[in-house]
Amino acid sequence: MAEAALATRPGAARATAPLLKVEGLEAWYGESHVLHGMSFDVRQGEVITLLGRNGAGKTTTMKSIIGIMGKRTGSIVFDGTETIKMPSRLIAKLGVAFVPEERGIFSSLSVIENLMLPPQIKPGGLSLDQIYDLFPNLKERSGSQGTKLSGGEQQMLSIARILRTGAKFLLLDEPTEGLAPVIIQQIGATIQRLKNDGFTIILVEQNFRFAQTVADRHYVVEQGRIIDMIPNEEMDASVDKLHRYLGV
Amino acid sequence: MTMIFGVPTAALFGQLLLGLINGSFYAMLSLGLAVIFGLLNIINFTHGAQYMMGAFASWMLLNYLGIGYWPALILAPLIVGATGIILERLLISRLYNLDHLYGLLLTFGVGLIIQGLFRNQYGVSGLPYGIPSQLTGGQNLGFMFMPNYRGWVVVASLIVCLATWFIIEKTRLGAYLRAATENPTLVQAFGINVPLMITLTYGAGVALAAFAGVLAAPIYSVNPNMGADLIIVVFAVVVIGGMGSILGSIITGFALGLVEGLTKVFYPEASSTVIFVIMVLVLLVKPAGLFGRTA
Ligand SMILES: Nc1ncnc2c1ncn2[C@@H]1O[C@H](COP(=O)(O)OP(=O)(O)OP(=O)(O)O)[C@@H](O)[C@H]1O
Ligand SMILES: [Mg+2]
């Protein structure tokens, strides 16, 4: 009720409109129909997670948002712009940046070349010095071939390179997958810091204990649909339900 | 007369120079093929025809417009490169989702059509194109006589090859190219216009072939078949060097030109086949080519 009252005030509707609104999203790999009407939204400055079993459609949802799924229908409105028919390079220019599950480090590029590859989209990106402060390893290894880095360093590089671009909406696909606890902590601290700086983040996570330390809300994905939304405060009370959803 | 290994030195160095000149053309042409293959994944069988078009463009600039060699060295690659861009936009770009074979057949067919058109118009006897006045004559190097124009061809080709290598391996634009070769989807997702890059890369590869054509015009007669004869050898060079390797195609191009020249001195009967024999041997030992990376 309070929300409805707020929304009627001039300007308030705009302030509460989500930064990203996904509605009835469907997506296909060739003939195979993978997303069946995903609907969810993300507000400015929020960190939300997509939780779900292997093959639920989390990665496909991210690929649809950044625009690299061949066939997708429905509606994805980012910052007031409908992007469902846009090529990915234009979506990127709106300020959306993607860290793929497989990290996407280029083997024919050095670490510094990988870092400098994504062009600046908007002002306000991190400077190289700020990035090296966050990830000192990258500075030491800047001349190495990108794929000669360790798994954790590659993950840092993959995140670091999009922080330069000025994009404030990040899609992080399983940034902690396969990493040692110290590195997971470091990535958690980085996400926390980005959140404090006003970034909006969608995080895909298998590890909901980790997700709980950084996120505001959690969407549960099953067979290409959102089947539940759990605010972070209710996570502890929802453990049984989550175990059922995730089969852990 | 001074002799080395039972061969007059003048003859030896003469053939080595000839080999170096042929090597210059092998290097420039296989480099263009490598650049195109790297990003487009298409073996550009129109390359020989585009080299020929470069030579014809300079002939036409001179005979129809009175524009000489030096401006032609810039203009002909731009003009022929532009026709390459049209070809890529109109036809080649439709094939990216299909098997390699389609691109090969298309570019091969387009090459034949272009050669046929030029044959109809200009016949096959060849048109003369003079050496620019600044480069006539030659130098006596003591051990051999070196025509100035041939020296220039080697130097110009080296400069162009090294500049191309530098752009691809050492600049930001080159980093985009290398990245897009590896993972075009992700590069596009960073906001980079990959389709435009592909089109321009094809144009640049074609312009390289045309540049070689302009250099060739004063040496070989300007002839609709000049590319068809050369390109067969160039494909062997590409196979030996490893498809898609930039430095590999430059080194292999020059080296095989020299090997061919040496063969002419010591065993002339094999000079026209030696490159193909090397190709077979390399394929047996390293199927990906000397500088190729196995996928
Ligand atoms: N390239 C592809 N071609 C065909 N089907 C695919 C492809 N990638 C994924 N799929 C299928 O689409 C469905 C959703 O996959 P997706 O990668 O989105 O799952 P996910 O939730 O990210 O899983 P994970 O937790 O394992 O990363 C799965 O059934 C998968 O088999
Ligand atoms: Mg996934």
XYZ file of C-alpha atoms and ligand atoms in Angstrom:
575
model
C 0.000 0.000 0.000
C 2.748 2.432 0.976
C 4.527 1.619 -2.235
C 1.438 2.317 -4.316
C 1.035 5.663 -2.590
C 4.661 6.512 -3.271
C 4.349 5.576 -6.910
C 1.642 8.136 -7.491
C 3.939 10.984 -6.533
C 5.597 12.629 -9.536
C 9.116 11.283 -10.090
C 8.634 8.516 -7.568
C 7.619 6.012 -10.221
C 10.873 6.647 -11.974
C 12.878 6.290 -8.769
C 11.327 2.929 -7.940
C 11.290 1.565 -11.513
C 13.729 -1.330 -11.693
C 17.000 -0.816 -13.573
C 16.453 -4.137 -15.312
C 13.057 -5.685 -15.955
C 12.867 -9.099 -17.586
C 9.417 -10.332 -18.608
C 8.334 -13.522 -20.353
C 11.881 -14.195 -21.573
C 12.217 -17.291 -23.761
C 15.434 -18.461 -25.396
C 16.593 -21.231 -27.695
C 19.828 -22.991 -28.646
C 18.958 -24.001 -32.199
C 15.829 -26.098 -31.833
C 16.187 -26.642 -28.140
C 13.920 -24.384 -26.080
C 15.744 -23.525 -22.854
C 14.091 -20.531 -21.183
C 10.303 -20.693 -20.763
C 9.120 -17.273 -19.660
C 11.613 -15.903 -17.131
C 10.363 -12.831 -15.279
C 12.276 -10.889 -12.650
C 13.665 -7.463 -11.965
C 16.710 -5.823 -10.454
C 16.713 -2.406 -8.833
C 19.451 0.158 -9.050
C 22.300 -0.672 -6.648
C 21.050 -4.154 -5.815
C 23.018 -7.394 -5.825
C 20.739 -10.276 -6.754
C 21.610 -13.887 -7.373
C 20.282 -16.548 -9.666
C 20.357 -19.861 -7.824
C 19.515 -23.162 -9.426
C 20.664 -26.624 -10.347
C 23.026 -27.366 -13.219
C 21.276 -26.778 -16.518
C 18.468 -24.689 -14.983
C 19.121 -21.807 -17.384
C 21.149 -19.315 -15.308
C 23.914 -18.833 -17.868
C 21.370 -18.657 -20.668
C 19.560 -15.873 -18.808
C 22.779 -13.852 -18.600
C 23.582 -14.482 -22.256
C 20.093 -13.268 -23.124
C 20.553 -10.055 -21.134
C 23.889 -9.228 -22.782
C 22.413 -10.218 -26.148
C 24.515 -13.172 -27.275
C 21.701 -15.743 -27.434
C 20.834 -16.404 -31.059
C 17.092 -16.576 -30.514
C 15.325 -14.845 -27.630
C 11.841 -13.386 -27.239
C 9.888 -11.595 -24.523
C 11.037 -8.339 -23.014
C 14.269 -7.167 -21.402
C 14.138 -3.487 -20.480
C 17.396 -2.028 -19.244
C 17.419 1.539 -17.929
C 14.260 2.315 -19.905
C 15.481 0.766 -23.189
C 13.980 -2.399 -24.691
C 16.977 -4.565 -25.627
C 15.391 -7.831 -26.745
C 16.203 -7.159 -30.410
C 19.502 -5.307 -29.921
C 22.887 -6.736 -30.931
C 25.169 -7.297 -27.952
C 27.581 -4.505 -28.831
C 24.804 -1.926 -28.401
C 23.622 -3.493 -25.141
C 27.206 -3.267 -23.882
C 27.187 0.428 -24.759
C 24.194 0.968 -22.471
C 26.512 0.020 -19.618
C 26.062 -3.734 -19.201
C 29.176 -5.873 -18.747
C 29.518 -9.649 -18.701
C 31.961 -11.976 -16.949
C 31.373 -15.375 -18.548
C 31.402 -18.655 -16.660
C 34.412 -19.885 -18.654
C 36.131 -16.529 -17.920
C 36.892 -15.740 -21.550
C 40.571 -14.877 -21.169
C 42.220 -14.559 -24.589
C 45.278 -16.751 -25.023
C 46.719 -14.681 -27.868
C 46.678 -11.577 -25.643
C 48.940 -10.718 -22.734
C 47.442 -9.972 -19.315
C 47.664 -6.225 -19.882
C 46.165 -6.567 -23.378
C 43.299 -8.606 -21.933
C 42.839 -5.930 -19.291
C 42.781 -3.088 -21.826
C 40.614 -4.903 -24.392
C 37.052 -3.835 -23.491
C 36.624 -0.244 -24.652
C 35.498 2.434 -22.222
C 31.728 2.746 -22.467
C 31.067 5.470 -19.928
C 33.130 7.780 -17.754
C 33.728 6.709 -14.170
C 35.422 3.373 -14.718
C 38.271 2.306 -12.437
C 41.744 3.456 -13.415
C 44.502 0.955 -14.004
C 46.046 1.881 -10.641
C 42.779 1.287 -8.815
C 42.474 -2.088 -10.530
C 46.012 -3.037 -9.551
C 45.173 -2.017 -5.966
C 42.247 -4.438 -6.014
C 44.170 -7.227 -7.750
C 47.917 -6.880 -7.101
C 48.629 -10.233 -8.806
C 47.635 -8.799 -12.157
C 50.261 -6.099 -11.931
C 53.046 -8.590 -11.328
C 51.944 -10.773 -14.220
C 50.968 -8.060 -16.693
C 53.363 -9.276 -19.394
C 52.367 -12.956 -19.242
C 50.137 -14.674 -21.732
C 46.528 -14.345 -20.473
C 45.841 -18.043 -20.201
C 49.112 -18.722 -18.332
C 47.523 -17.235 -15.204
C 46.126 -19.486 -12.492
C 42.379 -20.107 -12.417
C 41.889 -17.555 -9.658
C 44.026 -14.946 -11.397
C 42.092 -15.488 -14.621
C 38.855 -14.907 -12.734
C 40.260 -11.678 -11.279
C 41.387 -10.578 -14.743
C 37.959 -11.354 -16.139
C 36.310 -9.151 -13.504
C 39.029 -6.486 -13.550
C 38.834 -5.819 -17.268
C 35.153 -4.857 -17.172
C 35.642 -2.519 -14.210
C 37.701 -0.245 -16.449
C 34.807 0.269 -18.882
C 32.567 2.406 -16.693
C 29.703 -0.089 -16.983
C 27.767 -0.083 -13.717
C 25.617 -3.163 -14.346
C 27.557 -6.406 -14.035
C 26.646 -9.974 -14.924
C 28.948 -12.322 -13.002
C 28.529 -15.977 -13.941
C 29.839 -18.225 -11.142
C 32.851 -16.102 -10.232
C 33.804 -18.436 -7.380
C 33.568 -21.719 -9.278
C 36.524 -23.975 -8.594
C 38.473 -21.438 -6.543
C 40.260 -21.748 -3.215
C 38.550 -20.266 -0.096
C 40.975 -17.323 0.202
C 40.315 -16.309 -3.364
C 36.564 -16.716 -2.901
C 36.901 -14.338 0.065
C 38.810 -11.854 -2.058
C 36.156 -11.959 -4.772
C 33.432 -11.598 -2.130
C 35.189 -8.510 -0.777
C 35.450 -7.108 -4.296
C 31.720 -7.595 -4.912
C 30.976 -5.943 -1.564
C 33.108 -2.978 -2.514
C 31.481 -2.638 -5.931
C 28.106 -2.709 -4.249
C 29.146 0.092 -1.913
C 30.281 2.041 -4.967
C 26.760 1.786 -6.396
C 27.194 -1.029 -8.911
C 24.188 -3.216 -9.714
C 25.075 -6.894 -9.977
C 23.475 -10.151 -11.055
C 25.426 -13.028 -9.636
C 25.033 -16.663 -10.587
C 26.060 -18.928 -7.729
C 25.947 -22.591 -6.876
C 27.209 -21.819 -3.416
C 24.309 -20.127 -1.606
C 26.340 -19.700 1.569
C 28.596 -17.400 -0.404
C 25.649 -15.777 -2.162
C 24.139 -14.938 1.235
C 27.188 -12.904 2.253
C 26.840 -10.411 -0.615
C 23.308 -10.417 -2.056
C 20.074 -8.542 -1.314
C 17.685 -10.976 -2.944
C 17.831 -14.435 -4.468
C 15.900 -15.755 -7.447
C 15.543 -19.507 -7.780
C 15.687 -20.783 -11.361
C 14.285 -24.154 -12.394
C 13.825 -25.440 -15.919
C 14.000 -22.030 -17.509
C 11.638 -20.237 -15.108
C 11.895 -18.245 -11.888
C 10.091 -20.350 -9.306
C 10.771 -18.334 -6.159
C 12.302 -15.168 -4.781
C 13.901 -15.102 -1.348
C 14.996 -11.852 0.321
C 18.402 -12.255 1.921
C 16.971 -11.744 5.456
C 14.813 -14.843 4.954
C 17.618 -17.068 3.723
C 18.319 -18.670 7.105
C 14.657 -19.484 7.552
C 14.471 -20.912 4.046
C 17.302 -23.416 4.249
C 15.079 -26.470 3.952
C 13.243 -25.020 0.976
C 16.555 -24.135 -0.696
C 17.926 -27.605 -0.175
C 14.847 -28.949 -1.883
C 15.197 -26.508 -4.818
C 18.892 -27.041 -5.293
C 18.958 -30.757 -4.465
C 21.880 -30.394 -2.070
C 85.343 -16.381 -62.944
C 84.739 -16.899 -59.216
C 83.014 -20.151 -58.398
C 81.135 -21.457 -55.330
C 80.296 -25.153 -55.137
C 81.116 -25.408 -58.836
C 78.682 -22.634 -59.757
C 79.651 -19.132 -60.914
C 78.945 -16.727 -58.018
C 77.179 -14.261 -60.297
C 74.718 -16.979 -61.332
C 74.248 -18.084 -57.733
C 73.545 -14.588 -56.445
C 71.435 -13.819 -59.481
C 69.171 -16.749 -58.691
C 69.148 -15.915 -54.995
C 67.971 -12.408 -55.845
C 65.304 -13.828 -58.117
C 64.311 -16.165 -55.309
C 64.167 -13.255 -52.889
C 61.894 -11.356 -55.280
C 59.566 -14.318 -55.702
C 59.747 -14.759 -51.938
C 58.627 -11.148 -51.480
C 55.478 -11.868 -53.453
C 54.884 -15.185 -51.683
C 55.239 -13.413 -48.338
C 52.887 -10.525 -49.128
C 50.240 -12.768 -50.649
C 50.343 -15.489 -48.016
C 50.282 -12.798 -45.325
C 47.036 -11.411 -46.765
C 45.585 -14.900 -46.865
C 46.629 -15.501 -43.267
C 45.056 -12.254 -42.050
C 41.795 -13.049 -43.825
C 41.724 -16.670 -42.725
C 42.446 -15.724 -39.121
C 39.363 -13.580 -38.660
C 36.949 -14.743 -41.376
C 37.799 -18.430 -41.382
C 37.634 -18.285 -45.151
C 40.351 -19.381 -47.540
C 40.259 -16.489 -49.985
C 40.617 -18.103 -53.391
C 39.946 -14.735 -55.045
C 43.354 -13.592 -53.795
C 45.188 -14.269 -57.077
C 42.599 -12.344 -59.058
C 42.830 -9.465 -56.580
C 46.622 -9.374 -56.994
C 46.063 -9.231 -60.754
C 43.505 -6.445 -60.248
C 46.150 -4.460 -58.377
C 48.467 -4.668 -61.383
C 45.629 -3.786 -63.757
C 44.486 -0.920 -61.561
C 47.926 0.675 -61.825
C 47.978 0.070 -65.584
C 44.538 1.685 -65.943
C 45.441 4.611 -63.694
C 48.429 5.287 -65.953
C 46.817 4.716 -69.327
C 43.358 6.163 -68.702
C 44.095 8.883 -66.159
C 47.788 9.551 -66.519
C 48.422 8.700 -62.858
C 51.888 7.242 -62.371
C 53.489 4.475 -60.328
C 53.955 6.192 -56.975
C 50.351 7.385 -56.510
C 49.204 4.014 -57.873
C 51.092 2.291 -55.084
C 48.566 3.883 -52.694
C 45.502 4.264 -54.945
C 45.393 0.774 -56.476
C 45.280 -1.023 -53.085
C 42.565 1.407 -51.922
C 40.459 0.834 -55.048
C 40.875 -2.942 -55.094
C 40.431 -3.073 -51.304
C 37.119 -1.257 -51.757
C 35.953 -3.884 -54.261
C 36.928 -6.477 -51.646
C 34.749 -4.724 -49.073
C 31.807 -4.795 -51.476
C 32.414 -8.490 -52.176
C 32.504 -9.260 -48.443
C 29.332 -7.294 -47.665
C 27.417 -8.588 -50.671
C 28.406 -12.255 -50.800
C 31.008 -13.596 -48.381
C 29.220 -12.344 -45.249
C 26.286 -14.616 -46.056
C 28.426 -17.714 -45.628
C 29.839 -17.299 -42.113
C 27.415 -19.779 -40.601
C 28.093 -22.433 -43.240
C 30.862 -24.931 -43.779
C 34.346 -23.680 -44.919
C 33.744 -25.347 -48.233
C 31.140 -22.787 -49.284
C 33.476 -19.856 -48.761
C 36.146 -21.670 -50.723
C 33.801 -22.380 -53.633
C 32.411 -18.845 -53.649
C 35.774 -17.093 -53.620
C 37.149 -19.542 -56.196
C 34.191 -18.870 -58.510
C 34.419 -15.106 -58.069
C 38.140 -15.303 -58.901
C 37.396 -17.170 -62.135
C 34.722 -14.658 -63.117
C 37.042 -11.697 -62.518
C 39.834 -13.304 -64.540
C 37.390 -14.108 -67.348
C 36.174 -10.518 -67.466
C 39.720 -9.164 -67.691
C 40.633 -11.740 -70.370
C 37.645 -10.660 -72.460
C 38.587 -7.041 -72.198
C 42.383 -7.142 -72.417
C 43.334 -10.496 -73.951
C 46.096 -12.704 -72.570
C 49.177 -11.341 -74.302
C 50.032 -9.016 -71.412
C 50.311 -5.236 -71.214
C 53.578 -3.393 -70.637
C 54.091 -1.232 -67.544
C 57.334 0.684 -67.260
C 59.672 0.882 -64.290
C 59.343 4.317 -62.635
C 62.160 6.579 -63.787
C 63.624 6.940 -60.287
C 64.270 3.190 -60.148
C 65.647 2.357 -63.567
C 69.230 1.159 -63.845
C 71.054 -0.797 -61.194
C 74.025 -1.130 -58.873
C 77.144 -3.157 -59.330
C 77.547 -4.788 -55.936
C 80.890 -6.326 -56.865
C 79.699 -9.915 -56.721
C 76.607 -9.245 -58.840
C 74.548 -6.658 -60.679
C 71.446 -5.547 -58.805
C 68.641 -3.835 -60.757
C 67.309 -0.974 -58.619
C 63.670 -1.845 -59.099
C 64.171 -5.401 -57.875
C 65.954 -4.148 -54.792
C 63.038 -1.809 -54.166
C 60.525 -4.670 -54.444
C 62.315 -6.629 -51.731
C 62.582 -3.594 -49.440
C 58.973 -2.492 -49.997
C 57.657 -5.975 -49.364
C 59.711 -6.324 -46.185
C 58.391 -2.985 -44.923
C 54.779 -3.871 -45.652
C 55.088 -7.328 -44.103
C 56.753 -6.026 -40.942
C 54.256 -3.177 -40.641
C 51.379 -5.663 -40.897
C 53.011 -7.893 -38.320
C 53.534 -4.922 -36.017
C 49.923 -3.763 -36.296
C 48.561 -7.208 -35.535
C 50.933 -8.224 -32.768
C 51.774 -4.949 -31.052
C 48.890 -2.475 -31.291
C 45.504 -2.097 -29.662
C 43.753 -2.598 -32.995
C 45.757 -5.800 -33.399
C 44.661 -6.936 -29.942
C 41.032 -6.495 -31.053
C 41.779 -8.563 -34.146
C 43.468 -11.355 -32.222
C 40.717 -11.412 -29.621
C 37.977 -11.463 -32.263
C 39.777 -14.320 -33.991
C 39.600 -16.317 -30.749
C 36.136 -15.415 -29.496
C 34.130 -13.006 -31.663
C 30.978 -13.332 -29.540
C 32.671 -12.133 -26.367
C 34.495 -9.305 -28.150
C 31.136 -8.174 -29.512
C 29.677 -8.350 -25.995
C 32.317 -5.797 -24.917
C 30.752 -3.296 -27.311
C 33.171 -3.748 -30.216
C 31.715 -3.784 -33.727
C 32.989 -7.169 -34.904
C 31.114 -7.340 -38.238
C 32.679 -4.015 -39.228
C 36.087 -5.309 -38.172
C 35.621 -8.409 -40.311
C 34.693 -6.346 -43.360
C 37.657 -3.995 -42.944
C 40.023 -6.912 -42.359
C 38.942 -8.519 -45.595
C 39.435 -5.185 -47.350
C 42.928 -4.871 -45.842
C 43.904 -8.409 -46.897
C 42.724 -7.684 -50.431
C 44.578 -4.364 -50.433
C 47.771 -6.246 -49.529
C 47.281 -8.485 -52.573
C 46.689 -5.424 -54.762
C 49.825 -3.746 -53.376
C 51.807 -6.824 -54.419
C 50.136 -6.525 -57.824
C 51.336 -2.941 -58.254
C 54.885 -3.951 -57.294
C 54.682 -6.793 -59.821
C 53.411 -4.706 -62.732
C 56.832 -3.443 -63.936
C 58.490 -6.872 -63.478
C 55.977 -9.287 -64.932
C 53.720 -8.230 -67.759
C 50.252 -7.119 -66.641
C 48.199 -10.153 -67.576
C 44.791 -11.521 -66.514
C 46.402 -14.867 -65.649
C 49.306 -13.509 -63.605
C 47.523 -14.225 -60.327
C 46.258 -17.681 -61.194
C 49.795 -18.899 -61.878
C 51.240 -17.431 -58.718
C 48.472 -18.246 -56.275
C 48.898 -22.016 -56.540
C 52.432 -21.677 -55.195
C 51.239 -19.217 -52.559
C 48.705 -21.709 -51.250
C 51.507 -24.254 -50.907
C 53.463 -21.613 -48.974
C 50.481 -21.048 -46.706
C 50.099 -24.749 -46.039
C 53.803 -25.053 -45.217
C 53.813 -22.005 -42.931
C 50.612 -22.913 -41.134
C 47.257 -21.360 -41.966
C 46.631 -18.168 -40.047
C 50.123 -17.610 -38.629
C 51.265 -14.051 -39.391
C 54.993 -14.285 -38.769
C 54.948 -17.836 -40.146
C 53.660 -16.751 -43.526
C 56.216 -13.943 -43.818
C 59.197 -16.130 -42.939
C 57.978 -19.079 -44.989
C 57.307 -16.843 -48.008
C 60.818 -15.413 -48.127
C 62.493 -18.715 -47.221
C 60.705 -20.702 -49.903
C 61.520 -18.087 -52.536
C 65.188 -18.546 -51.659
C 64.914 -22.339 -51.648
C 63.362 -22.153 -55.099
C 66.184 -19.906 -56.322
C 68.841 -22.263 -54.970
C 67.130 -25.212 -56.595
C 67.295 -23.384 -59.931
C 71.069 -23.189 -59.529
C 71.817 -26.678 -58.319
C 69.040 -28.818 -59.760
C 66.995 -26.775 -62.226
C 64.752 -29.714 -63.154
C 63.167 -29.606 -59.675
C 62.780 -25.832 -59.378
C 59.090 -25.750 -60.262
C 58.176 -28.629 -57.952
C 60.454 -28.136 -54.955
C 57.872 -26.114 -53.000
C 55.250 -28.805 -53.447
C 57.690 -31.508 -52.382
C 58.434 -29.480 -49.232
C 54.703 -29.084 -48.686
C 54.179 -32.849 -48.753
C 57.088 -33.436 -46.372
C 55.881 -30.777 -43.937
C 52.343 -32.142 -43.997
C 53.670 -35.598 -43.158
C 55.636 -34.346 -40.158
C 53.616 -31.318 -38.972
C 50.095 -31.381 -40.386
C 49.321 -27.936 -38.932
C 52.263 -26.381 -40.804
C 55.619 -25.186 -39.475
C 54.177 -22.251 -37.506
C 50.604 -23.471 -37.166
C 48.946 -24.231 -33.882
C 47.091 -27.511 -33.753
C 43.501 -26.843 -32.828
N 25.501 -24.226 -26.425
C 24.410 -24.953 -26.093
N 23.758 -25.682 -27.016
C 22.668 -26.390 -26.711
N 22.146 -26.474 -25.479
C 22.748 -25.781 -24.501
C 23.909 -24.985 -24.751
N 24.294 -24.407 -23.605
C 23.416 -24.822 -22.670
N 22.476 -25.650 -23.185
C 21.353 -26.257 -22.483
O 20.528 -25.233 -21.984
C 20.082 -25.533 -20.666
C 20.436 -24.383 -19.746
O 21.825 -24.237 -19.705
P 22.576 -23.126 -18.877
O 23.995 -23.140 -19.314
O 21.840 -21.863 -18.993
O 22.434 -23.699 -17.399
P 23.051 -23.159 -16.045
O 21.911 -22.933 -15.133
O 23.969 -22.041 -16.284
O 23.850 -24.441 -15.547
P 25.261 -24.565 -14.768
O 24.958 -24.371 -13.330
O 25.688 -25.946 -15.036
O 26.177 -23.543 -15.335
C 20.723 -26.844 -20.286
O 19.767 -27.853 -20.454
C 21.845 -27.020 -21.272
O 22.005 -28.378 -21.569
Mg 25.981 -21.791 -16.130
